[in-house]
Coordinates of C-alpha atoms in Angstrom, one line a residue:
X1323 CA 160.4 132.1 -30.5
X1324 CA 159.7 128.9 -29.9
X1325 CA 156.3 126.8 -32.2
X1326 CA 153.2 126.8 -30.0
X1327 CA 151.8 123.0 -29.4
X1328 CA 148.5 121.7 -31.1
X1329 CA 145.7 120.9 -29.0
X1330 CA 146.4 117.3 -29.7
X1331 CA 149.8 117.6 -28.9
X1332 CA 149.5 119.0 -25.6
X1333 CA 147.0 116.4 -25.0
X1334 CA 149.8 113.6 -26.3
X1335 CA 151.8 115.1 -24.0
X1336 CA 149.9 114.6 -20.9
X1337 CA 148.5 111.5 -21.7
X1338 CA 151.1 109.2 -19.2
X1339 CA 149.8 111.4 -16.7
X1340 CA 147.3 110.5 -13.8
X1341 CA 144.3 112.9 -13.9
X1342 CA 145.4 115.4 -11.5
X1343 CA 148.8 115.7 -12.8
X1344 CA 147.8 116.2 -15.9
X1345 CA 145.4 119.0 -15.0
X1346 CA 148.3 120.7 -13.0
X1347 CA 150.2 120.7 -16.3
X1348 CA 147.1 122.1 -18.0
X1349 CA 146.6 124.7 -15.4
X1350 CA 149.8 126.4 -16.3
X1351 CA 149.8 126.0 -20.1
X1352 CA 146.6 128.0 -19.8
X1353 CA 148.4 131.1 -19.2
X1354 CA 149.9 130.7 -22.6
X1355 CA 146.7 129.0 -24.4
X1356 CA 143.9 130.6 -22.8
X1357 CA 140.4 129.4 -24.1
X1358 CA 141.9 127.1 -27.2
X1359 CA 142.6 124.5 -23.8
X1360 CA 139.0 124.5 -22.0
X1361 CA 137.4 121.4 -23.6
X1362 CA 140.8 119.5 -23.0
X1363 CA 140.4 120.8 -19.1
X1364 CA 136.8 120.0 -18.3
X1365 CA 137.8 116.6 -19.9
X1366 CA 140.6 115.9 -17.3
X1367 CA 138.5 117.7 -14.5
X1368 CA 135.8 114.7 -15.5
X1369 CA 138.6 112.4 -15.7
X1370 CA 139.8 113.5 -12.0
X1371 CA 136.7 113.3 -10.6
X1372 CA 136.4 109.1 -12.1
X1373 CA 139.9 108.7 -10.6
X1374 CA 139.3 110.4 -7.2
X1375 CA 136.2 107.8 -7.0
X1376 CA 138.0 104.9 -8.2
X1377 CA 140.7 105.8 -5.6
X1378 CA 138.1 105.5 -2.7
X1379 CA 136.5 102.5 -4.2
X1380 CA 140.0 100.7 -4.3
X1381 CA 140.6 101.8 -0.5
X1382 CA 137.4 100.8 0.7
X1383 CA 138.9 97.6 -0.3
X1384 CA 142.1 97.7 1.6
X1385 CA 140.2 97.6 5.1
X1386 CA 141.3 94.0 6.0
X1387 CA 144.5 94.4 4.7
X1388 CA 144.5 97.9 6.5
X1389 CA 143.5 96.2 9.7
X1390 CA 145.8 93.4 9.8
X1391 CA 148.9 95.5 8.9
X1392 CA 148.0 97.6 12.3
X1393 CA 148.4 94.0 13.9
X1394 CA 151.9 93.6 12.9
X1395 CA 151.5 91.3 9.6
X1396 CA 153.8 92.4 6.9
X1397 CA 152.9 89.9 4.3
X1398 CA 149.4 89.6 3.4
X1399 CA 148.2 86.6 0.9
X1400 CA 144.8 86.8 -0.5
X1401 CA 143.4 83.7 -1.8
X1402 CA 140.7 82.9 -4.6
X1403 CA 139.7 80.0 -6.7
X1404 CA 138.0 79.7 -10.0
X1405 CA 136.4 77.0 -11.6
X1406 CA 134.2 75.4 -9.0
X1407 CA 130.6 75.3 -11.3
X1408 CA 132.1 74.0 -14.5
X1409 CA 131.4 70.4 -16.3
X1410 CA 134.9 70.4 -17.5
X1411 CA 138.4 71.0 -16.8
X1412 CA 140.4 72.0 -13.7
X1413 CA 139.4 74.5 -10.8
X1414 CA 142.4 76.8 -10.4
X1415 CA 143.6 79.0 -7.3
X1416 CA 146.2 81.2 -7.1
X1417 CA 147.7 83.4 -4.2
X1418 CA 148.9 86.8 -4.3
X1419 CA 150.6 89.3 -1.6
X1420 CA 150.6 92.1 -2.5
X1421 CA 153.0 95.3 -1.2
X1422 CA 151.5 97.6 1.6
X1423 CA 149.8 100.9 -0.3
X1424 CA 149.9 99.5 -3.6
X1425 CA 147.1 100.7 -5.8
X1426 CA 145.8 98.7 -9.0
X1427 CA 143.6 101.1 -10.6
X1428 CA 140.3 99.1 -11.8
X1429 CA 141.2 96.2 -9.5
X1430 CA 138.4 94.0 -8.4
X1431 CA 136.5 90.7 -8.4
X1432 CA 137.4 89.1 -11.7
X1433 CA 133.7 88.3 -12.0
X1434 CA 132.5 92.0 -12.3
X1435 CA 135.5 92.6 -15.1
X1436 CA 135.0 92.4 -19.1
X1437 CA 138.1 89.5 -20.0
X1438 CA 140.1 92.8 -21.5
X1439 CA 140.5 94.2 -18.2
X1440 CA 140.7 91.1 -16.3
X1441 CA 143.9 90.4 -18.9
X1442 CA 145.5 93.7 -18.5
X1443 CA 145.1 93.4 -14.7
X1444 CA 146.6 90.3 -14.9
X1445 CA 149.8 91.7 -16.1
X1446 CA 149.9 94.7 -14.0
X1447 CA 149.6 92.2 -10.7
X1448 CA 152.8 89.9 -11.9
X1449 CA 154.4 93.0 -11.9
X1450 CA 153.2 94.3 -8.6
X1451 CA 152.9 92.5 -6.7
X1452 CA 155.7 90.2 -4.2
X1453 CA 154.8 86.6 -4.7
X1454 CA 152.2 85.3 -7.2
X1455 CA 151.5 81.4 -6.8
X1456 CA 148.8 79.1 -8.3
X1457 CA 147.7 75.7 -7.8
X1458 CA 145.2 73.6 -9.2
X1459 CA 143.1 70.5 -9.5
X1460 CA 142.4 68.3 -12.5
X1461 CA 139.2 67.2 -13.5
X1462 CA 140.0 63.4 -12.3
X1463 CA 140.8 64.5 -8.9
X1464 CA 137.6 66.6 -8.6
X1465 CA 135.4 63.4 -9.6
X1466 CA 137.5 61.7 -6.6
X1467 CA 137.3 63.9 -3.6
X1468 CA 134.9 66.2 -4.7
X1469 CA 135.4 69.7 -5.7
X1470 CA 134.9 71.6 -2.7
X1471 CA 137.8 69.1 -1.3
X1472 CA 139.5 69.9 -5.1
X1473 CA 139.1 73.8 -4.2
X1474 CA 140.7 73.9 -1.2
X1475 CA 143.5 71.8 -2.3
X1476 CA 144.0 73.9 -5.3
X1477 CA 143.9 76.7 -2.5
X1478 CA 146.9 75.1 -0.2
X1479 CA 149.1 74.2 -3.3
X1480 CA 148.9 78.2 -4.4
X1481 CA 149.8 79.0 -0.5
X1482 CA 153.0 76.4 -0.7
X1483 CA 154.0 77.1 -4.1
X1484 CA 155.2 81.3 -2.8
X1485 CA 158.3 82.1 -3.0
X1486 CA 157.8 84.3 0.4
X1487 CA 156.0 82.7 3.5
X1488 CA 153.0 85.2 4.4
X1489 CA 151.6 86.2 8.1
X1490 CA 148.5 85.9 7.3
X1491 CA 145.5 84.8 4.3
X1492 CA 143.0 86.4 3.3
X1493 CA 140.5 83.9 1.8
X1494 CA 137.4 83.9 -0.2
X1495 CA 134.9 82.0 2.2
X1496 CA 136.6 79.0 2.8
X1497 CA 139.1 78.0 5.7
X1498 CA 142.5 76.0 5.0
X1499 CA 143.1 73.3 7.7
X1500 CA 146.4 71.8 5.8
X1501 CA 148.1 75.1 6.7
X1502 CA 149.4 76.0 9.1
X1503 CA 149.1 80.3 8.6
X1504 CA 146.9 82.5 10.4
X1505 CA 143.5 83.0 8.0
X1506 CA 140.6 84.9 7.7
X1507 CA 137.6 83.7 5.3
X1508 CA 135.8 86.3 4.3
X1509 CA 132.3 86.0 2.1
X1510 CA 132.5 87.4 -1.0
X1511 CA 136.1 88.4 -0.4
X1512 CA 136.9 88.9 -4.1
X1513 CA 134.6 91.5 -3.7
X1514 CA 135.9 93.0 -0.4
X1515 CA 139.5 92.7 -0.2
X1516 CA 142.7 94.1 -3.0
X1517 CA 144.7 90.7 -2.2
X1518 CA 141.6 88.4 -2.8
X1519 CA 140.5 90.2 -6.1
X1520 CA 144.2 89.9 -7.4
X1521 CA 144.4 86.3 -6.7
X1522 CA 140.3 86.1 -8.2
X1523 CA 141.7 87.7 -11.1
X1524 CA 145.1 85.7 -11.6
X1525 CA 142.9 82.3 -11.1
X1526 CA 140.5 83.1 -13.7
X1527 CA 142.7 84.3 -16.1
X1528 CA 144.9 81.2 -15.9
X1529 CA 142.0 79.0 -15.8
X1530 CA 140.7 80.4 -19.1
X1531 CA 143.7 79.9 -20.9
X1532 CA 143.9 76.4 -19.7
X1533 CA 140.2 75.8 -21.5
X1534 CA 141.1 78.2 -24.8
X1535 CA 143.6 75.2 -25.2
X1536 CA 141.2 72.6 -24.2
X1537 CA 139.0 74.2 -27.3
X1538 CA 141.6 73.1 -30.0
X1539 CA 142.1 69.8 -28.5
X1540 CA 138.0 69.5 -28.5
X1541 CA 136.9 72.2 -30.7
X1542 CA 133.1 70.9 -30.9
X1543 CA 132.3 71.6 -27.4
X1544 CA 132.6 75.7 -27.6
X1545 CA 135.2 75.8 -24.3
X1546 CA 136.6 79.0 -25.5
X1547 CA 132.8 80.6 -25.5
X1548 CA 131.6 79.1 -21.9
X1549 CA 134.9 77.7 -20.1
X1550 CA 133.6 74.7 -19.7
X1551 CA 129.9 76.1 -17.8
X1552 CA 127.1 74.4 -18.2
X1553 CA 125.8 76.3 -20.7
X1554 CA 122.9 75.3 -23.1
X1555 CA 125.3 75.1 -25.6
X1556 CA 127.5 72.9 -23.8
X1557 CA 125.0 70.2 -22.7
X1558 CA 123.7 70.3 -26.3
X1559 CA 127.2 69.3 -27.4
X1560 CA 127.5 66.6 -24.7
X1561 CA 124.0 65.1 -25.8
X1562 CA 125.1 65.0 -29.5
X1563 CA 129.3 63.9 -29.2
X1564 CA 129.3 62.4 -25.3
X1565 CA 132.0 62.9 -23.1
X1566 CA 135.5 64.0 -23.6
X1567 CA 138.5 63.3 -21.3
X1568 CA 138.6 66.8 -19.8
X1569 CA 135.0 66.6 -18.4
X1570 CA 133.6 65.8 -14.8
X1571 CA 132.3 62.8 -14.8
X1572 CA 130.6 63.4 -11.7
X1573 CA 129.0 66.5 -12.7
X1574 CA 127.8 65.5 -16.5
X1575 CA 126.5 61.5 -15.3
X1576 CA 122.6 63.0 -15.5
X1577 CA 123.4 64.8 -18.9
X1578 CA 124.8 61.8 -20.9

């Protein structure tokens, strides 16, 4: 006669599950556990009930995407800068197209993510998804053409750099005139559409690499606390050590 599980080993083993899996494999373990498994199944029915919400969440999201696949597009690119309000550094872009009826559970607009999830999502979208790009645009080139000019180009060097040519973008807000792909802008598209809240996430995750390194380069300016915002920190540093080669000239000229 076989050893009869723990309670944490039954839970161990279901753990890879998604929720309702798991509570299928609960369901018939019962039979053989009876009462000792009820806190570990109302926990997984609570679980279920997160993941069947997060699952509609996610799909209100795929509407566009939805839409435009009815029209015949097989590749979708969504497109999303970050970047644009800092005093130093680049603004980044990046461009993701992602597979029809993928889900990313917890993907959204990188603003409305801790950096711990926006990290792990990060991840889970190189491995997703079918072409990830980015592009971006230093700080010199922002103080020249100005940074909604520097946005967009960051924007159309994402677009070229895939490896696969899409049907159609899906951008945050903003139309591309140096490509030539069928777009939609959509306002707050990060917040609206999968493909744009991958690419929101893959921008701002780059970006903030780029300015953890720019903190040991020019560790009294806090870039790995603010990115490179205009924080009251930040100005505070300017005022006190001036400006250093990564910053916008044309944004801090009224702070120094």
């Amino acid at each position: 006669m076989s050893r009869k599980l723990t309670l944490k080993e039954i839970e161990e083993s279901v753990r890879s599950f998604t929720p309702d899996k798991a509570l299928e494999r609960l369901y018939i373990l019962r039979e053989d556990y009876g009462e000792k498994l009820k806190s570990l199944i109302v926990k997984y029915e609570k679980k279920k009930e997160s993941y069947l919400k997060e699952i509609n969440r996610f799909m209100a999201m795929c509407e566009y995407e939805k839409e435009a696949y009815t029209k015949g597009c097989k590749l979708i690119a969504g497109i999303d800068e970050a970047g644009r309000g800092p005093l130093a550094g680049p603004v980044v872009a990046a461009a993701v197209i992602l597979p029809e009826n993928v889900f990313i559970e917890g993907l959204n607009d990188s603003k409305k993510l801790s950096e711990k999830k926006r990290n792990e999502l990060f991840h889970i979208i190189r491995e997703k998804a079918i072409s990830v790009s980015v592009g971006m645009v230093d700080e010199k080139q922002i103080d020249e053409i100005n940074i909604l000019n520097a946005a967009k180009k960051a924007m159309e060097s994402a677009v070229k750099g895939l490896d696969k040519k899409p049907d159609l973008l899906l951008i945050d807000a903003v139309e591309l005139k140096g490509i030539d792909i069928s777009q939609k802008p959509i306002i707050k598209g990060d917040a609206l559409s999968i493909s744009i809240a991958a690419a929101s996430v893959i921008a701002k995750v780059t970006r903030d690499a780029i300015m953890n390194e720019m903190d040991k380069l020019y560790p009294c300016y806090g870039f790995i606390k603010h990115k490179g915002y205009g924080t009251s920190e930040h100005i505070t540093s300017i005022k006190k050590y001036g400006i250093c080669p990564i910053h916008r000239l044309s944004f801090v000229k009224n702070i120094v």
